[in-house]
Coordinates of C-alpha atoms and ligand atoms in Angstrom, one line a residue:
M1 CA 17.0 -91.5 18.7
K2 CA 20.7 -91.4 18.0
T3 CA 22.3 -88.5 16.3
S4 CA 24.7 -89.5 13.6
I5 CA 28.2 -88.2 13.5
C6 CA 27.5 -86.4 10.3
S7 CA 24.5 -84.7 11.9
R8 CA 26.4 -83.7 15.0
W9 CA 29.1 -82.1 12.7
A10 CA 26.4 -80.3 10.8
I11 CA 24.9 -78.9 14.0
F12 CA 28.4 -77.9 15.2
A13 CA 29.2 -76.2 11.9
L14 CA 25.9 -74.3 12.0
L15 CA 26.4 -73.2 15.6
T16 CA 30.0 -72.1 14.7
M17 CA 28.7 -70.1 11.7
A18 CA 26.0 -68.5 13.9
C19 CA 28.6 -67.5 16.5
L20 CA 30.9 -66.1 13.9
A21 CA 28.0 -64.1 12.4
V22 CA 27.3 -62.2 15.7
R23 CA 30.8 -62.0 17.1
P24 CA 32.7 -58.8 16.4
S25 CA 35.6 -59.4 14.2
H26 CA 39.2 -58.9 15.4
A27 CA 42.5 -57.9 13.9
D28 CA 43.5 -61.4 13.1
E29 CA 40.2 -61.8 11.2
G30 CA 40.9 -58.8 9.0
R31 CA 39.8 -55.6 10.8
P32 CA 42.5 -53.2 9.8
N33 CA 44.6 -51.1 12.1
I34 CA 44.3 -47.4 11.5
V35 CA 47.2 -44.9 11.8
Y36 CA 46.0 -41.3 11.3
I37 CA 48.9 -38.8 10.9
M38 CA 47.9 -35.2 11.1
T39 CA 50.3 -32.2 10.8
D40 CA 49.5 -28.7 11.8
D41 CA 49.2 -26.2 8.9
H42 CA 50.9 -28.3 6.2
A43 CA 49.7 -26.8 2.9
Y44 CA 48.9 -29.2 0.1
H45 CA 51.1 -27.2 -2.2
A46 CA 54.1 -28.1 0.0
L47 CA 54.0 -31.8 -1.0
S48 CA 55.7 -32.7 -4.2
C49 CA 53.0 -35.3 -5.0
Y50 CA 50.6 -32.3 -5.2
G51 CA 53.0 -30.6 -7.6
S52 CA 54.9 -28.4 -5.1
K53 CA 57.1 -25.8 -6.7
V54 CA 58.9 -25.1 -3.4
N55 CA 60.0 -28.5 -1.9
H56 CA 60.4 -32.2 -2.4
T57 CA 58.8 -34.7 0.0
P58 CA 59.9 -38.2 -1.1
H59 CA 58.3 -40.2 1.8
L60 CA 54.9 -38.6 1.4
D61 CA 55.2 -39.1 -2.3
K62 CA 55.8 -42.8 -1.8
L63 CA 52.8 -43.0 0.5
A64 CA 50.7 -41.3 -2.2
A65 CA 52.0 -43.7 -4.9
S66 CA 51.1 -46.7 -2.8
G67 CA 47.5 -45.6 -2.2
M68 CA 45.1 -42.8 -3.0
R69 CA 45.7 -39.0 -3.3
F70 CA 42.7 -36.7 -2.9
N71 CA 42.7 -33.6 -5.1
N72 CA 39.7 -32.1 -3.4
A73 CA 40.1 -32.6 0.3
F74 CA 38.8 -29.6 2.4
V75 CA 38.4 -28.4 5.9
T76 CA 35.1 -26.9 7.0
N77 CA 36.6 -24.3 9.4
S78 CA 40.2 -23.6 8.7
I79 CA 41.8 -23.2 12.1
C80 CA 43.4 -25.7 14.6
T81 CA 40.9 -26.2 17.4
P82 CA 37.6 -26.3 15.4
S83 CA 39.3 -28.7 12.9
R84 CA 40.3 -31.1 15.7
A85 CA 36.8 -31.0 17.2
T86 CA 35.3 -31.8 13.8
L87 CA 37.8 -34.6 13.3
L88 CA 36.7 -36.3 16.5
T89 CA 33.0 -35.7 16.3
G90 CA 32.3 -35.9 12.5
K91 CA 30.3 -32.7 12.9
Y92 CA 30.5 -29.1 11.9
S93 CA 31.5 -26.5 14.5
H94 CA 27.9 -25.4 15.1
K95 CA 27.0 -29.0 16.1
N96 CA 30.1 -29.8 18.3
G97 CA 30.2 -26.5 20.1
T98 CA 33.8 -25.6 19.1
P99 CA 33.6 -22.8 16.5
V100 CA 36.7 -21.0 17.7
F101 CA 39.5 -21.5 20.2
N102 CA 37.1 -22.5 22.9
R103 CA 37.3 -25.6 25.2
F104 CA 36.0 -28.8 23.6
D105 CA 33.5 -30.6 25.6
G106 CA 35.0 -34.1 26.0
E107 CA 31.9 -35.5 27.5
Q108 CA 30.2 -35.6 24.1
Q109 CA 30.4 -38.6 21.7
N110 CA 33.6 -39.0 19.7
V111 CA 35.1 -41.5 17.3
A112 CA 37.8 -42.7 19.7
K113 CA 35.1 -43.7 22.2
L114 CA 33.2 -45.6 19.6
L115 CA 36.3 -47.4 18.3
Q116 CA 37.3 -48.2 21.8
K117 CA 33.9 -49.6 22.5
G118 CA 34.1 -51.5 19.3
G119 CA 37.2 -53.4 20.3
Y120 CA 40.0 -51.1 19.1
H121 CA 43.0 -50.1 21.2
T122 CA 42.9 -46.3 20.9
L123 CA 46.0 -44.1 21.1
M124 CA 46.7 -40.4 20.8
V125 CA 50.1 -38.6 20.8
G126 CA 51.1 -35.0 19.9
K127 CA 49.2 -31.8 19.5
W128 CA 45.7 -31.9 20.9
H129 CA 44.8 -28.2 21.4
L130 CA 41.3 -28.7 22.6
G131 CA 41.5 -27.2 26.1
S132 CA 40.2 -30.5 27.7
D133 CA 41.9 -33.8 28.2
P134 CA 41.4 -36.5 25.6
T135 CA 38.5 -38.9 26.1
G136 CA 38.1 -42.3 24.5
F137 CA 41.8 -43.2 24.4
D138 CA 43.4 -46.2 26.2
N139 CA 46.6 -44.2 26.2
W140 CA 47.4 -40.6 25.4
N141 CA 50.3 -38.2 25.6
I142 CA 49.9 -34.7 24.4
L143 CA 51.5 -31.3 24.0
P144 CA 50.1 -28.5 26.2
G145 CA 48.5 -26.0 23.8
Q146 CA 50.7 -25.4 20.8
G147 CA 53.7 -27.1 22.5
R148 CA 57.3 -26.3 21.6
Y149 CA 59.7 -27.6 19.0
I150 CA 62.8 -28.2 21.0
D151 CA 62.7 -30.5 24.1
P152 CA 58.9 -30.5 24.1
I153 CA 56.8 -31.0 27.2
L154 CA 54.1 -33.6 26.9
Y155 CA 51.6 -34.7 29.5
D156 CA 49.5 -37.8 30.1
A157 CA 47.1 -38.9 32.7
K158 CA 49.9 -39.1 35.2
G159 CA 51.6 -35.8 34.7
A160 CA 54.0 -33.7 32.5
K161 CA 57.5 -34.5 31.4
V162 CA 60.2 -32.9 29.2
Y163 CA 61.3 -35.0 26.2
E164 CA 64.7 -34.2 24.9
G165 CA 64.9 -33.8 21.2
Y166 CA 63.0 -32.3 18.3
A167 CA 59.2 -32.4 18.6
T168 CA 58.6 -34.2 15.2
D169 CA 61.0 -36.9 16.1
V170 CA 59.8 -37.1 19.7
I171 CA 56.1 -37.5 18.8
T172 CA 57.0 -40.3 16.3
D173 CA 59.1 -42.1 18.9
I174 CA 56.3 -41.9 21.5
G175 CA 53.8 -43.1 18.9
V176 CA 56.0 -46.1 18.1
G177 CA 56.5 -46.8 21.8
M178 CA 52.7 -46.9 22.3
L179 CA 52.3 -49.3 19.4
Q180 CA 55.1 -51.6 20.9
A181 CA 53.3 -51.6 24.2
R182 CA 49.8 -52.3 22.8
P183 CA 47.8 -55.5 23.5
K184 CA 48.4 -57.7 20.5
D185 CA 45.0 -59.3 20.4
K186 CA 43.2 -56.1 19.3
P187 CA 43.4 -53.9 16.3
F188 CA 44.7 -50.4 17.0
F189 CA 43.8 -46.8 16.2
L190 CA 46.6 -44.3 16.5
M191 CA 46.2 -40.6 16.1
L192 CA 49.7 -39.1 15.7
H193 CA 49.4 -35.3 15.6
H194 CA 52.5 -33.3 14.8
K195 CA 53.1 -29.8 16.0
A196 CA 55.0 -29.1 12.8
P197 CA 55.0 -27.0 10.6
H198 CA 53.1 -24.6 12.8
R199 CA 54.3 -21.0 13.4
E200 CA 56.9 -20.0 14.4
W201 CA 58.5 -22.6 12.2
E202 CA 61.5 -23.7 14.2
P203 CA 63.5 -26.3 12.2
N204 CA 66.0 -28.8 13.6
D205 CA 69.6 -27.7 13.1
H206 CA 70.2 -29.9 10.1
Y207 CA 67.3 -28.7 8.0
R208 CA 67.7 -25.1 9.1
K209 CA 71.2 -25.1 7.6
V210 CA 70.0 -27.0 4.4
F211 CA 67.2 -24.6 3.7
A212 CA 69.1 -21.4 4.6
E213 CA 71.1 -22.0 1.4
K214 CA 67.9 -22.3 -0.7
V215 CA 66.1 -19.6 -2.7
I216 CA 62.4 -20.4 -2.7
P217 CA 60.4 -19.4 -5.8
E218 CA 57.8 -16.6 -5.0
P219 CA 54.1 -17.3 -5.8
A220 CA 52.4 -15.2 -8.5
T221 CA 50.1 -13.5 -6.0
L222 CA 52.7 -12.6 -3.3
R223 CA 52.3 -8.9 -4.1
D224 CA 48.5 -9.0 -4.4
D225 CA 47.1 -5.5 -3.7
Y226 CA 43.5 -6.8 -3.0
S227 CA 42.0 -4.0 -5.1
T228 CA 39.4 -6.3 -6.6
R229 CA 38.4 -7.9 -3.3
P230 CA 37.7 -5.2 -0.8
A231 CA 35.3 -7.0 1.5
A232 CA 37.9 -8.5 3.9
L233 CA 41.3 -8.9 2.4
P234 CA 42.7 -5.3 2.7
I235 CA 42.3 -5.3 6.4
N236 CA 43.8 -8.8 7.0
Q237 CA 46.8 -8.9 9.4
Q238 CA 48.5 -12.0 8.2
T239 CA 50.6 -10.6 5.4
V240 CA 54.2 -11.8 4.9
F241 CA 55.4 -8.2 4.3
K242 CA 53.7 -6.4 7.2
D243 CA 52.7 -8.9 9.9
L244 CA 55.5 -11.4 10.4
T245 CA 57.1 -10.7 13.8
R246 CA 60.8 -10.5 14.7
R247 CA 60.4 -13.9 16.3
D248 CA 58.8 -15.4 13.1
L249 CA 61.8 -14.0 11.1
K250 CA 64.2 -15.2 13.8
L251 CA 65.5 -11.6 14.2
V252 CA 65.5 -11.9 18.0
P253 CA 66.7 -15.4 18.8
P254 CA 64.8 -16.3 22.0
A255 CA 66.8 -17.6 25.0
D256 CA 65.6 -21.2 24.3
L257 CA 66.5 -21.0 20.6
Q258 CA 69.8 -21.1 18.9
G259 CA 69.7 -18.1 16.6
P260 CA 70.7 -18.6 12.9
K261 CA 74.2 -17.4 12.6
R262 CA 73.8 -16.7 9.0
N263 CA 71.4 -13.8 9.6
Q264 CA 72.5 -12.2 12.7
W265 CA 70.2 -9.4 13.7
L266 CA 71.7 -6.0 14.1
S267 CA 68.7 -3.6 14.1
V268 CA 65.1 -3.5 12.7
K269 CA 62.9 -0.5 11.9
P270 CA 59.4 -0.5 10.4
D271 CA 60.7 -0.1 6.8
S272 CA 64.3 -1.5 7.0
V273 CA 66.4 -4.1 8.6
E274 CA 70.2 -4.2 9.0
L275 CA 71.7 -7.6 8.8
M276 CA 74.9 -9.4 8.9
V277 CA 74.8 -11.7 5.8
N278 CA 77.8 -14.0 5.5
G279 CA 79.8 -11.5 7.5
V280 CA 78.8 -8.5 5.4
Q281 CA 76.5 -5.8 6.9
R282 CA 73.5 -5.0 4.7
T283 CA 70.6 -2.7 5.0
L284 CA 67.4 -4.1 3.3
T285 CA 64.5 -1.9 2.4
G286 CA 61.4 -1.9 0.1
P287 CA 61.0 -4.9 -2.2
D288 CA 64.3 -6.4 -1.1
L289 CA 63.2 -6.4 2.5
D290 CA 59.9 -8.0 1.4
S291 CA 61.6 -10.7 -0.6
W292 CA 63.9 -11.4 2.3
K293 CA 61.0 -11.8 4.7
Y294 CA 59.3 -14.3 2.3
Q295 CA 62.6 -16.3 2.0
R296 CA 63.0 -16.4 5.8
Y297 CA 59.4 -17.5 6.3
M298 CA 59.5 -20.2 3.7
Q299 CA 63.0 -21.5 4.5
D300 CA 62.0 -22.3 8.0
Y301 CA 58.5 -23.5 7.2
L302 CA 59.8 -25.9 4.5
A303 CA 62.6 -27.1 6.8
C304 CA 60.0 -28.1 9.4
V305 CA 58.0 -30.0 6.7
Q306 CA 61.2 -31.9 5.7
S307 CA 61.4 -33.4 9.3
V308 CA 57.7 -34.4 9.0
D309 CA 58.5 -36.1 5.7
D310 CA 61.4 -38.0 7.3
N311 CA 59.3 -39.1 10.2
V312 CA 56.5 -40.3 8.0
G313 CA 59.1 -42.5 6.2
R314 CA 60.4 -43.7 9.6
L315 CA 57.0 -44.7 10.8
M316 CA 56.1 -46.5 7.5
D317 CA 59.4 -48.4 7.7
W318 CA 58.6 -49.4 11.3
L319 CA 55.2 -50.7 10.3
K320 CA 56.7 -52.7 7.5
A321 CA 59.5 -54.1 9.7
E322 CA 56.9 -55.2 12.3
G323 CA 54.8 -56.9 9.6
L324 CA 51.9 -54.5 10.2
A325 CA 51.9 -52.7 6.9
Q326 CA 49.7 -55.3 5.2
N327 CA 46.9 -54.8 7.7
T328 CA 47.2 -51.1 8.5
I329 CA 45.5 -48.2 6.8
V330 CA 47.7 -45.1 7.0
I331 CA 46.2 -41.7 6.5
Y332 CA 48.2 -38.5 6.1
T333 CA 46.6 -35.0 6.3
A334 CA 46.7 -31.6 8.0
D335 CA 44.3 -29.8 10.3
N336 CA 44.0 -27.0 7.8
G337 CA 45.6 -25.5 4.7
F338 CA 48.1 -22.6 4.7
F339 CA 49.1 -19.6 2.7
L340 CA 52.6 -19.9 1.4
G341 CA 52.8 -16.3 0.4
D342 CA 49.7 -16.8 -1.8
N343 CA 47.6 -13.6 -1.8
G344 CA 50.5 -12.1 0.1
M345 CA 49.7 -14.1 3.2
Y346 CA 50.8 -16.7 5.7
D347 CA 48.4 -18.5 8.1
K348 CA 44.9 -19.9 7.1
R349 CA 41.3 -18.9 8.1
F350 CA 40.0 -17.6 4.7
M351 CA 38.0 -19.9 2.4
Y352 CA 40.5 -19.2 -0.4
E353 CA 42.0 -22.3 -2.0
P354 CA 45.4 -22.5 -0.2
S355 CA 43.7 -22.4 3.2
L356 CA 40.6 -24.5 2.4
H357 CA 42.5 -27.4 0.8
I358 CA 44.3 -30.0 2.9
P359 CA 46.6 -32.8 1.7
L360 CA 44.9 -36.2 2.0
L361 CA 46.8 -39.4 1.3
V362 CA 45.6 -42.9 2.2
T363 CA 47.2 -46.2 1.8
G364 CA 46.6 -49.8 3.0
P365 CA 44.2 -52.7 2.6
G366 CA 41.0 -51.7 0.7
V367 CA 42.6 -48.7 -0.9
K368 CA 43.1 -48.6 -4.6
A369 CA 46.8 -48.2 -5.2
G370 CA 48.3 -45.4 -7.4
E371 CA 44.9 -43.6 -7.7
V372 CA 44.1 -39.9 -7.7
T373 CA 40.6 -38.9 -7.0
D374 CA 38.6 -35.7 -7.6
A375 CA 35.9 -36.7 -5.2
F376 CA 35.2 -34.1 -2.6
A377 CA 36.3 -35.1 0.9
I378 CA 35.6 -32.9 4.0
N379 CA 37.0 -33.3 7.4
P380 CA 33.6 -34.3 9.0
D381 CA 34.1 -37.5 6.8
F382 CA 37.1 -38.7 8.8
A383 CA 35.2 -40.1 11.8
P384 CA 32.6 -42.0 9.7
T385 CA 35.5 -43.3 7.6
F386 CA 37.4 -44.7 10.6
L387 CA 34.2 -46.4 11.9
D388 CA 33.4 -47.9 8.5
L389 CA 36.9 -49.2 8.1
A390 CA 36.5 -50.8 11.5
G391 CA 33.2 -52.4 10.5
L392 CA 31.3 -50.3 13.0
A393 CA 28.1 -48.3 12.5
T394 CA 28.2 -44.5 12.2
P395 CA 25.8 -42.6 14.5
A396 CA 23.0 -40.8 12.7
D397 CA 24.1 -37.4 14.1
M398 CA 27.5 -37.5 12.5
Q399 CA 27.4 -35.2 9.5
G400 CA 30.2 -36.6 7.3
R401 CA 30.1 -39.6 5.0
S402 CA 32.4 -42.6 4.9
L403 CA 35.2 -42.4 2.3
K404 CA 35.6 -46.2 2.3
P405 CA 33.9 -46.7 -1.1
V406 CA 35.9 -43.8 -2.6
L407 CA 39.1 -45.4 -1.3
A408 CA 38.1 -48.7 -3.0
G409 CA 37.8 -46.8 -6.3
K410 CA 34.0 -47.0 -6.2
T411 CA 32.8 -43.4 -5.6
P412 CA 29.0 -43.6 -5.2
S413 CA 27.0 -41.9 -8.0
D414 CA 25.3 -39.6 -5.4
W415 CA 28.6 -38.4 -3.9
R416 CA 28.6 -34.7 -3.0
K417 CA 29.3 -32.2 -5.7
S418 CA 29.8 -29.2 -3.4
M419 CA 31.0 -28.4 0.1
Y420 CA 30.0 -26.0 2.8
Y421 CA 32.5 -23.9 4.8
R422 CA 32.1 -21.6 7.8
Y423 CA 34.7 -19.5 9.7
Y424 CA 33.8 -17.6 12.9
H425 CA 37.0 -16.2 14.5
D426 CA 36.3 -12.5 13.9
P427 CA 38.5 -10.4 14.4
G428 CA 40.6 -13.3 15.8
H429 CA 44.4 -13.1 15.7
H430 CA 44.6 -11.6 12.2
N431 CA 41.6 -9.3 11.9
T432 CA 39.7 -11.8 9.7
R433 CA 36.0 -11.2 8.9
A434 CA 33.8 -14.1 9.6
H435 CA 32.3 -15.8 6.5
Y436 CA 30.7 -18.8 5.1
G437 CA 30.4 -20.2 1.5
V438 CA 30.0 -22.9 -1.0
R439 CA 32.6 -24.5 -3.3
T440 CA 31.8 -26.6 -6.4
A441 CA 34.1 -28.1 -8.9
T442 CA 34.1 -24.9 -10.9
H443 CA 33.0 -22.0 -8.6
K444 CA 33.1 -20.5 -5.1
L445 CA 30.7 -18.1 -3.5
I446 CA 31.7 -16.5 -0.2
H447 CA 29.5 -14.3 2.1
Y448 CA 31.2 -12.2 4.8
W449 CA 28.0 -12.0 6.8
R450 CA 28.9 -9.2 9.3
V451 CA 29.8 -6.7 6.6
D452 CA 27.4 -8.2 4.0
G453 CA 30.2 -8.6 1.4
W454 CA 30.1 -11.3 -1.3
E455 CA 32.8 -12.8 -3.5
L456 CA 32.3 -15.1 -6.5
F457 CA 35.2 -16.9 -8.2
D458 CA 35.5 -18.9 -11.4
L459 CA 38.0 -21.5 -10.2
K460 CA 38.7 -22.8 -13.7
A461 CA 39.5 -19.4 -15.3
D462 CA 40.9 -17.8 -12.2
P463 CA 42.5 -20.4 -9.9
G464 CA 44.3 -17.7 -7.9
E465 CA 41.0 -16.1 -7.0
Q466 CA 42.0 -12.6 -8.2
K467 CA 38.8 -11.5 -9.8
N468 CA 35.6 -11.2 -7.8
L469 CA 32.8 -11.7 -10.3
Y470 CA 29.9 -11.1 -7.8
G471 CA 27.4 -8.7 -9.2
Q472 CA 28.4 -9.0 -12.8
P473 CA 25.2 -9.4 -15.0
A474 CA 26.7 -12.3 -16.9
M475 CA 27.1 -14.2 -13.6
A476 CA 23.5 -13.8 -12.4
E477 CA 22.4 -17.3 -13.2
I478 CA 25.5 -19.0 -11.7
T479 CA 25.2 -16.8 -8.6
Q480 CA 21.6 -17.7 -8.1
G481 CA 22.4 -21.4 -8.5
L482 CA 25.2 -21.1 -5.9
K483 CA 23.0 -19.3 -3.5
S484 CA 20.4 -22.0 -3.7
E485 CA 23.1 -24.7 -3.2
L486 CA 24.5 -22.7 -0.2
Q487 CA 21.1 -22.6 1.4
Q488 CA 20.5 -26.3 0.7
L489 CA 23.8 -27.2 2.4
R490 CA 23.0 -24.9 5.4
N491 CA 19.7 -26.8 5.7
E492 CA 21.3 -30.2 5.3
F493 CA 23.9 -29.5 8.0
Q494 CA 21.3 -27.8 10.2
D495 CA 23.3 -24.6 10.4
Q496 CA 20.9 -22.2 12.1
D497 CA 23.5 -19.5 12.9
Q498 CA 24.1 -21.0 16.3
F499 CA 27.3 -19.0 16.7
A500 CA 26.8 -16.3 14.2
N501 CA 26.6 -13.4 16.7
E502 CA 27.9 -14.8 20.0
L503 CA 31.0 -17.0 20.4
P504 CA 32.0 -19.1 23.4
K505 CA 34.3 -17.2 25.7
D506 CA 36.4 -19.9 27.4
G507 CA 39.3 -19.7 24.9
V508 CA 42.2 -22.2 24.8
D509 CA 44.4 -19.2 23.7
G510 CA 43.5 -17.0 26.7
G511 CA 42.1 -16.8 30.2
V512 CA 42.3 -19.9 32.3
L513 CA 44.2 -21.8 29.6
R514 CA 46.8 -19.2 28.9
W515 CA 49.4 -21.6 30.3
A516 CA 48.8 -23.9 27.4
E517 CA 50.6 -21.8 24.9
G518 CA 53.7 -23.9 25.7
H519 CA 56.1 -21.2 24.8
S520 CA 57.5 -20.6 28.3
P521 CA 60.5 -22.7 29.2
Q522 CA 59.0 -23.8 32.5
G523 CA 59.9 -27.4 32.0
P524 CA 58.0 -30.1 33.9
K525 CA 56.6 -27.6 36.4
V526 CA 53.9 -26.7 33.8
P527 CA 50.6 -27.6 35.5
R528 CA 48.1 -29.9 34.0
P529 CA 44.6 -28.6 33.5
Q530 CA 42.1 -29.9 36.1
Ligands
CA601 CA1 46.5 -25.6 12.3

């Protein structure tokens, strides 16, 4: 029997459709590229699109305006290494084995491996800080440990190299170079992780000078005396007034740093500092000295942020010029929040709002433009989101949830109404008591489990978290509800106190990985970890 031409075409069409149905899609068929930009310690209240009172970030604002801004994006353990482990695995610290600054086991599953296997070209540049080499990337080039701001060392699978320039510019340049060298027949996934604006806040020359002329408004809680929250705050060692070092304040310009001429150091004592200010010698004491420390801290921190903002703009312009903007999702966030003098502090760690919150801006195909969402996002959501955007399945053991429907403006009705947090690094670098807690849209309950201290805050009436309401009779019902919610979240995330009493010892900030601090001017002789 002869097959008619029409029938043959029908069979061919059916076979083609069948092939298309099982074939993984590729970039030219609509799978988006993903660029994930993460800064280190960029507080959400140091972006003008979040209402910053201390700086202006035009390029980040533009990114926010073209896409979605999350009002309630949080980290689940507010320090560098655990946050990065959670980002890669989609799991809480107790599930990925990295609760503090301990070496991340790169043998375990991670989102880069899954994207690579799913047809993506995977790239990583910048601060890694996990104590083991990246896995799952076609190409990577990373800072050792914290890295340094000026002429940073980065190493890849072949070895270490000094890159002349300022770290934020260098990391962007390397990221662009990786994209230029990519295979054009695959979608790409780029993790671009800036060192900035991490301590000790070393700006480039231009912004150092610009911000040295600025007077930064002080936050309302800069002189917090902690009298209403005795569980952990009075013993913290991350205060602007008592704990910033000479190096933080640029009082002793290190050999590899050009010291700010405007504030040439003469002498410093515990309660006073003598300075040359614009050629005039001054002795600062008491509140004047405190205010000066805050200004020095914030001037340099914000100057570092300004370089980040410039480089985000530069990367966005490059994507546009290459014709990639239409099919690339760009995400901007930070590895944790930061205190900008809030509660008298710098650094992060605590579950208080400035440290818990992260900026989260997303733009690109499938993202509703010009939207602001109050949906709760947590950093375990990132890995499932990348996979969902790439059209790949999320493994059942990932604990986050894809943000893709939220980005489309269709937040599911059963979306989370609360989030769970747990911090372990006790005493850590700043004498912080370990704690866990739950946050809802209106309240926060924190338990410092080692000292059995509790804190309860009404976030609507007291957004600065100044009044601990725990134990007040009028709050009994709310407290009970939050405790039930906390237990339910602990059950859901299978937190069985795996690291409550004993922490891993192989720290990336000490012992065998001490070299990784990146502060020594050893140049290319810095050894790579084996
Ligand atoms: Ca950090």
